[in-house]
PDB file of C-alpha atoms and ligand atoms in Angstrom:
ATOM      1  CA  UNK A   7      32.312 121.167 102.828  1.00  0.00           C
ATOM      2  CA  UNK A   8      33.532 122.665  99.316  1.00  0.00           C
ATOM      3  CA  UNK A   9      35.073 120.315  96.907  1.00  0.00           C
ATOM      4  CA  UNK A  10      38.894 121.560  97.213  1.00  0.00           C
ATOM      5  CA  UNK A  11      38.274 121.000 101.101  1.00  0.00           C
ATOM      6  CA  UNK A  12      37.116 117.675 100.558  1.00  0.00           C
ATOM      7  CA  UNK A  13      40.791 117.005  98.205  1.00  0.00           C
ATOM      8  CA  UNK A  14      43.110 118.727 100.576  1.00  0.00           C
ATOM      9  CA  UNK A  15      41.816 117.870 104.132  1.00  0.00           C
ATOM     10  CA  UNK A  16      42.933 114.118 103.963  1.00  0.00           C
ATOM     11  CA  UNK A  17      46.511 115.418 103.142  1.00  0.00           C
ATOM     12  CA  UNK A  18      46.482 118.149 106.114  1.00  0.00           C
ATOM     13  CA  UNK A  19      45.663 115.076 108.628  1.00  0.00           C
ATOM     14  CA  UNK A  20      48.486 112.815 107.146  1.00  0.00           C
ATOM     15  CA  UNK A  21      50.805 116.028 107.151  1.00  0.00           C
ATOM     16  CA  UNK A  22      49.465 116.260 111.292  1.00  0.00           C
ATOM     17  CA  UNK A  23      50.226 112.784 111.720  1.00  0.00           C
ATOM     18  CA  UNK A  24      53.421 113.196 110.825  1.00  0.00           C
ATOM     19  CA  UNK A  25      54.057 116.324 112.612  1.00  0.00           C
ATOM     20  CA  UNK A  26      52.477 114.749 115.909  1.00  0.00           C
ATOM     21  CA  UNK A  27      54.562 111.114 115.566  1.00  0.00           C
ATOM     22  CA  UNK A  28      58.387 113.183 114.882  1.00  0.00           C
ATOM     23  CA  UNK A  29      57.123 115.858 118.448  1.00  0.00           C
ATOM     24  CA  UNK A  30      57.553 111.876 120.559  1.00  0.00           C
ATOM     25  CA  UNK A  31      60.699 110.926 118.740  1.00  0.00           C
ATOM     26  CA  UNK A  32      64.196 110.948 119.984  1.00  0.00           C
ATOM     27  CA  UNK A  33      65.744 114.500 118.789  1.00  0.00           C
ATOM     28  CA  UNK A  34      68.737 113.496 116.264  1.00  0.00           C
ATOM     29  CA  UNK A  35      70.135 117.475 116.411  1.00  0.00           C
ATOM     30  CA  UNK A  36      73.755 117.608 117.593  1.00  0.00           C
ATOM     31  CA  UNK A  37      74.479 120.868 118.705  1.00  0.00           C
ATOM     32  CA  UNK A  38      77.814 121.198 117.236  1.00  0.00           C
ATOM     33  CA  UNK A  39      80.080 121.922 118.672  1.00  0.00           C
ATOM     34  CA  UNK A  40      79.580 121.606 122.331  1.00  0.00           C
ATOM     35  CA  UNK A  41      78.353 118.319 121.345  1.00  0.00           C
ATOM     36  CA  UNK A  42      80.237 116.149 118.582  1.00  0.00           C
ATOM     37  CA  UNK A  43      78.918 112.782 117.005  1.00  0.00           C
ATOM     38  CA  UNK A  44      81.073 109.583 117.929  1.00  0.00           C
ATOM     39  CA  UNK A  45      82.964 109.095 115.201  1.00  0.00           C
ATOM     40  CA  UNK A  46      84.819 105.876 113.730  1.00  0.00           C
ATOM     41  CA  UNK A  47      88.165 104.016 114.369  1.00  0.00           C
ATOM     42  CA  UNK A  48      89.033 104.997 110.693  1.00  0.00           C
ATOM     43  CA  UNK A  49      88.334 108.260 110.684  1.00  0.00           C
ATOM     44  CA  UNK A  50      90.532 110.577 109.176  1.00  0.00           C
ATOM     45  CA  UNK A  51      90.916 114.397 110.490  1.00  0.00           C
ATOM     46  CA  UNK A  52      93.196 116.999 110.414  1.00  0.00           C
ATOM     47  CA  UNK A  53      96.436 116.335 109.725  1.00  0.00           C
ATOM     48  CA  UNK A  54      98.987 116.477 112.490  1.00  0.00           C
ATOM     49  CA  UNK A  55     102.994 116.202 111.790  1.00  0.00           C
ATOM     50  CA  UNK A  56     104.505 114.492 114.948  1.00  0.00           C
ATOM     51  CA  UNK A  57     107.630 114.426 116.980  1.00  0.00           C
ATOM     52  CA  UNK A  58     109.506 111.665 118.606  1.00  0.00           C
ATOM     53  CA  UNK A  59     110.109 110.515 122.029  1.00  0.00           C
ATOM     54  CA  UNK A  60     112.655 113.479 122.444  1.00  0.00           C
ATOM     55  CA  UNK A  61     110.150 115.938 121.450  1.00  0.00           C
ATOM     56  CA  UNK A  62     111.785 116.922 118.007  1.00  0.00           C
ATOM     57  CA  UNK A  63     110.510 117.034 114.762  1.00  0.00           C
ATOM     58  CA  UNK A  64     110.171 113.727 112.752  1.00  0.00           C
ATOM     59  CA  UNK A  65     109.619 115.087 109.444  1.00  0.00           C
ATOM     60  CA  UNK A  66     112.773 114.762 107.249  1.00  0.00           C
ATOM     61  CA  UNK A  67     111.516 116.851 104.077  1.00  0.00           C
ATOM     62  CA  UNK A  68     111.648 114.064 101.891  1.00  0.00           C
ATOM     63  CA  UNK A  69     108.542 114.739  99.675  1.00  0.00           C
ATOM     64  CA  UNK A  70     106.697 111.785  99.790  1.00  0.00           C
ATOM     65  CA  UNK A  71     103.922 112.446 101.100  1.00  0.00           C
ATOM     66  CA  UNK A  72     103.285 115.360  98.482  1.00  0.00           C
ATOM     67  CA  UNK A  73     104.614 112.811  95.760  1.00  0.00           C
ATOM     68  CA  UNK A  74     101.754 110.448  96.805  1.00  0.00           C
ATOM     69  CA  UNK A  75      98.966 113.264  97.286  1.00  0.00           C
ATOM     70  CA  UNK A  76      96.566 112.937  94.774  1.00  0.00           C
ATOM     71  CA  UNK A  77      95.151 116.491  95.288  1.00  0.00           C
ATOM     72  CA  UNK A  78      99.039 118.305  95.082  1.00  0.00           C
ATOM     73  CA  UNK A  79      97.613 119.892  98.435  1.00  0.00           C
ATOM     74  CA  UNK A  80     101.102 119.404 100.022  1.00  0.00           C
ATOM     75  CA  UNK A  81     104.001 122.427  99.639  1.00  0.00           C
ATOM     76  CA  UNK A  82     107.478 122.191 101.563  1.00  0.00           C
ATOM     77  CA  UNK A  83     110.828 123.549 101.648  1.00  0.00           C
ATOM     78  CA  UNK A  84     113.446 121.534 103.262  1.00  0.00           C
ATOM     79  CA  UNK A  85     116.287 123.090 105.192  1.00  0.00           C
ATOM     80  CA  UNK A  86     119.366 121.881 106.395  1.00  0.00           C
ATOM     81  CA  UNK A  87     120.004 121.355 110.296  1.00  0.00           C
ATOM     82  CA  UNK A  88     123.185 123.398 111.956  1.00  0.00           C
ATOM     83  CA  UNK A  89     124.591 122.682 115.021  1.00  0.00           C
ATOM     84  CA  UNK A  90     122.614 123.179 117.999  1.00  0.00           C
ATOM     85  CA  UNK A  91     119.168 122.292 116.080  1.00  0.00           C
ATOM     86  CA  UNK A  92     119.847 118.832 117.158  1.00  0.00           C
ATOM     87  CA  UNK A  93     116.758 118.723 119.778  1.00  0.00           C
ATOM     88  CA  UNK A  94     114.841 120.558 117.634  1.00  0.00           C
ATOM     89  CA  UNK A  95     114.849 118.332 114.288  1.00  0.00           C
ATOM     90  CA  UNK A  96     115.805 114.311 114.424  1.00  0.00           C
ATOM     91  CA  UNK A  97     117.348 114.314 111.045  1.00  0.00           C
ATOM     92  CA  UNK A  98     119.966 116.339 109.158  1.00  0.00           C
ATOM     93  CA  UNK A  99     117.381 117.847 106.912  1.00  0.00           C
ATOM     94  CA  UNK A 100     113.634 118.909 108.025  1.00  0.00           C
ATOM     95  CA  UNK A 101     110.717 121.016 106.503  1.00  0.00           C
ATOM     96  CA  UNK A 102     111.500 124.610 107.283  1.00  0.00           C
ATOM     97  CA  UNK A 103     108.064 125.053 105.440  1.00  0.00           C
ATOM     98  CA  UNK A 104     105.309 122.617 105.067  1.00  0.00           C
ATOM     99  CA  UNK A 105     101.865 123.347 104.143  1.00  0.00           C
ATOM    100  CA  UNK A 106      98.753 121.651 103.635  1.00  0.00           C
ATOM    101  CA  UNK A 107      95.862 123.639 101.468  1.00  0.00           C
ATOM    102  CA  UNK A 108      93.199 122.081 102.943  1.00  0.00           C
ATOM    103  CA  UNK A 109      90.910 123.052 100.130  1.00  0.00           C
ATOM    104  CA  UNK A 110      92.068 120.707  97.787  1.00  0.00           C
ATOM    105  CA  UNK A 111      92.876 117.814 100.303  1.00  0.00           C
ATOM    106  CA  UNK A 112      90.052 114.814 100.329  1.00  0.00           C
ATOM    107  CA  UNK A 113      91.245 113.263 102.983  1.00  0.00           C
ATOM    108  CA  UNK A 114      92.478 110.237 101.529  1.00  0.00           C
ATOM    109  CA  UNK A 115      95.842 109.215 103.823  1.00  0.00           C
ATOM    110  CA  UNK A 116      97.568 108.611 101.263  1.00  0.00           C
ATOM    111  CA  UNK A 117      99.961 110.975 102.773  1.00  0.00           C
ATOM    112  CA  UNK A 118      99.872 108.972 105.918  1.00  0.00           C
ATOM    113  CA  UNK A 119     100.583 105.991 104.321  1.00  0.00           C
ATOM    114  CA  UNK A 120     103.602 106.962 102.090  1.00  0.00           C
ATOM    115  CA  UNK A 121     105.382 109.146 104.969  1.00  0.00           C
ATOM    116  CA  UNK A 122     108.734 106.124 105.860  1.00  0.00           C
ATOM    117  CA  UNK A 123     109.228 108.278 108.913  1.00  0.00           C
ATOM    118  CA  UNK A 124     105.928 107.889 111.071  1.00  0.00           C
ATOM    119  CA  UNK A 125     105.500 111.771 110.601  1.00  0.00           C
ATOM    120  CA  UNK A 126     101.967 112.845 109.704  1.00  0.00           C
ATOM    121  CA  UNK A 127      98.623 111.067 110.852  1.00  0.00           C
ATOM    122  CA  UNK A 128      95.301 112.342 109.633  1.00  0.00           C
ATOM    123  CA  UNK A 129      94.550 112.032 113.886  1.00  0.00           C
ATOM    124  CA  UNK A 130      93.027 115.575 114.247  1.00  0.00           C
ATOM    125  CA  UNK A 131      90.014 116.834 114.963  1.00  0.00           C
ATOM    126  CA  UNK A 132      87.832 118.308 112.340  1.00  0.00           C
ATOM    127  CA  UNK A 133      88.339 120.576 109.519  1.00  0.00           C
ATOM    128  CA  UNK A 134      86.223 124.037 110.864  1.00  0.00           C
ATOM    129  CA  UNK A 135      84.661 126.448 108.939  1.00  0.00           C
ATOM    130  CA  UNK A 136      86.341 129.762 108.114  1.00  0.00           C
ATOM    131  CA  UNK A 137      85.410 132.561 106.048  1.00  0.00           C
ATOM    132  CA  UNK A 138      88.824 133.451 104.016  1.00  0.00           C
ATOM    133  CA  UNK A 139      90.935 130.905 101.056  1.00  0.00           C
ATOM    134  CA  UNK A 140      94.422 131.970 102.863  1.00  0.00           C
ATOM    135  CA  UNK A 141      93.101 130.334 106.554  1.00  0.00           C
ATOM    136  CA  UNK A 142      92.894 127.152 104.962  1.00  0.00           C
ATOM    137  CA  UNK A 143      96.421 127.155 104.195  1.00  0.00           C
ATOM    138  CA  UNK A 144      97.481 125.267 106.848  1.00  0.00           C
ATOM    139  CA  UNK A 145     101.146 126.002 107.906  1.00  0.00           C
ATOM    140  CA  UNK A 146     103.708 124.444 110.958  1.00  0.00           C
ATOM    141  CA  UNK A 147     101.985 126.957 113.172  1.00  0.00           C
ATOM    142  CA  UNK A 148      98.725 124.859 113.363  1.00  0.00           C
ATOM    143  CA  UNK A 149     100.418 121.304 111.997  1.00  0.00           C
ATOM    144  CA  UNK A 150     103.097 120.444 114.099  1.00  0.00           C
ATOM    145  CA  UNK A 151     102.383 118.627 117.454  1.00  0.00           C
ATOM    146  CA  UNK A 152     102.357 120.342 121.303  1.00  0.00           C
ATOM    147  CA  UNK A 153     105.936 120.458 122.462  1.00  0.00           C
ATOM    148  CA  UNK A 154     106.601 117.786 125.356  1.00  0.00           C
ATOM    149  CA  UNK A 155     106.165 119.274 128.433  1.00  0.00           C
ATOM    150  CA  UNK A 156     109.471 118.439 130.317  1.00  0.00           C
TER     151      UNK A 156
HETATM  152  S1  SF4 B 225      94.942 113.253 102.913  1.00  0.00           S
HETATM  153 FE1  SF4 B 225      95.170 112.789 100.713  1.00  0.00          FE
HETATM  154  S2  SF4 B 225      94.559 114.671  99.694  1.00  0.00           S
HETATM  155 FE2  SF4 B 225      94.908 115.208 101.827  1.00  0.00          FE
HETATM  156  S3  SF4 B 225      97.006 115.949 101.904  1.00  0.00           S
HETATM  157 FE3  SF4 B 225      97.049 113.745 102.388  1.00  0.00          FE
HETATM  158  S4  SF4 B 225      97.388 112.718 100.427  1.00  0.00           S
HETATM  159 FE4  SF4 B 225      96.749 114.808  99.977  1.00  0.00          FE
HETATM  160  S1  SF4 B 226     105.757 113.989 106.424  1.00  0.00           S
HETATM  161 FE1  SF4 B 226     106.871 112.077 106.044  1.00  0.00          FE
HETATM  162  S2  SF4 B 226     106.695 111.738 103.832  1.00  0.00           S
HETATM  163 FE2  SF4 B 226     106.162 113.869 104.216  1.00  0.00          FE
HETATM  164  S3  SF4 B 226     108.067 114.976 103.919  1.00  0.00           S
HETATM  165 FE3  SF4 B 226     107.897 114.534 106.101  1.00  0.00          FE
HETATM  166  S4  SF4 B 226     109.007 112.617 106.374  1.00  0.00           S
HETATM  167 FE4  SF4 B 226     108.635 112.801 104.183  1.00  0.00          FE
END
């Protein structure tokens, strides 16, 4: 046996030993996302605005959840309600535009926690991967909750 094989051959059995005692061992892969890890009773996800018992929209525009964010990931535009919107939108005023850049947010709750209406919960799922800066903008379209289904 040469001298170098002499150094290295100790190491190459360790290296085999631990190769050999991780084959018997539990696999810890997840294959995400047909399978997802239990996750905990605080754990924050996406953002979701809510509606009330009536099915309309309990978000009243009044900024403070973009006051408290300490990101500035939160844009809106409030809008009055006319008449007929009633069902749609609990108070007078509502976000005709509300958007989260999901970029900047670090999932905090802070938004959660200032919002005096019971409007937004960080109750979502998970934050996927996507490919472009503008589909992290995340508008009504994917915020709002499901209608009710009467
Ligand atoms: S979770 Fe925090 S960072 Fe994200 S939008 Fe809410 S306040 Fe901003
Ligand atoms: S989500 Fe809550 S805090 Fe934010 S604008 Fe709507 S009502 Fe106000």
């Amino acid at each position: 046996m040469s001298f170098s094989e002499r150094i290295y051959l100790p190491s190459i059995l360790k290296g085999l030993a631990i190769t050999f005692k991780h084959i018997f061992k539990k696999r810890e892969t997840i294959f995400y996302p047909e399978q997802e890890r239990p996750v905990s009773e605080n754990w924050r996800g996406l953002h979701s605005l809510k509606r009330d018992e009536k099915g309309r929209e309990r978000c009243t525009a009044c900024g403070l959840c973009a006051l408290a964010c300490p990101a500035e990931a939160i844009t809106m535009v409030a809008a009055e309600r006319k008449k007929g919107e009633e069902g749609l939108y609990r108070e007078e005023k509502y976000a005709a535009v509300y958007e989260i850049n999901m970029l900047r947010c670090i999932f905090c709750g802070l938004c959660e926690e200032a919002c005096p209406k019971e409007a937004i919960y960080l109750d979502g799922p998970i934050v996927e991967a996507d490919y472009l800066r503008k589909d992290f903008i995340f508008g009504k379209d994917k915020l709002v909750e499901a209608p009710l289904k009467s």
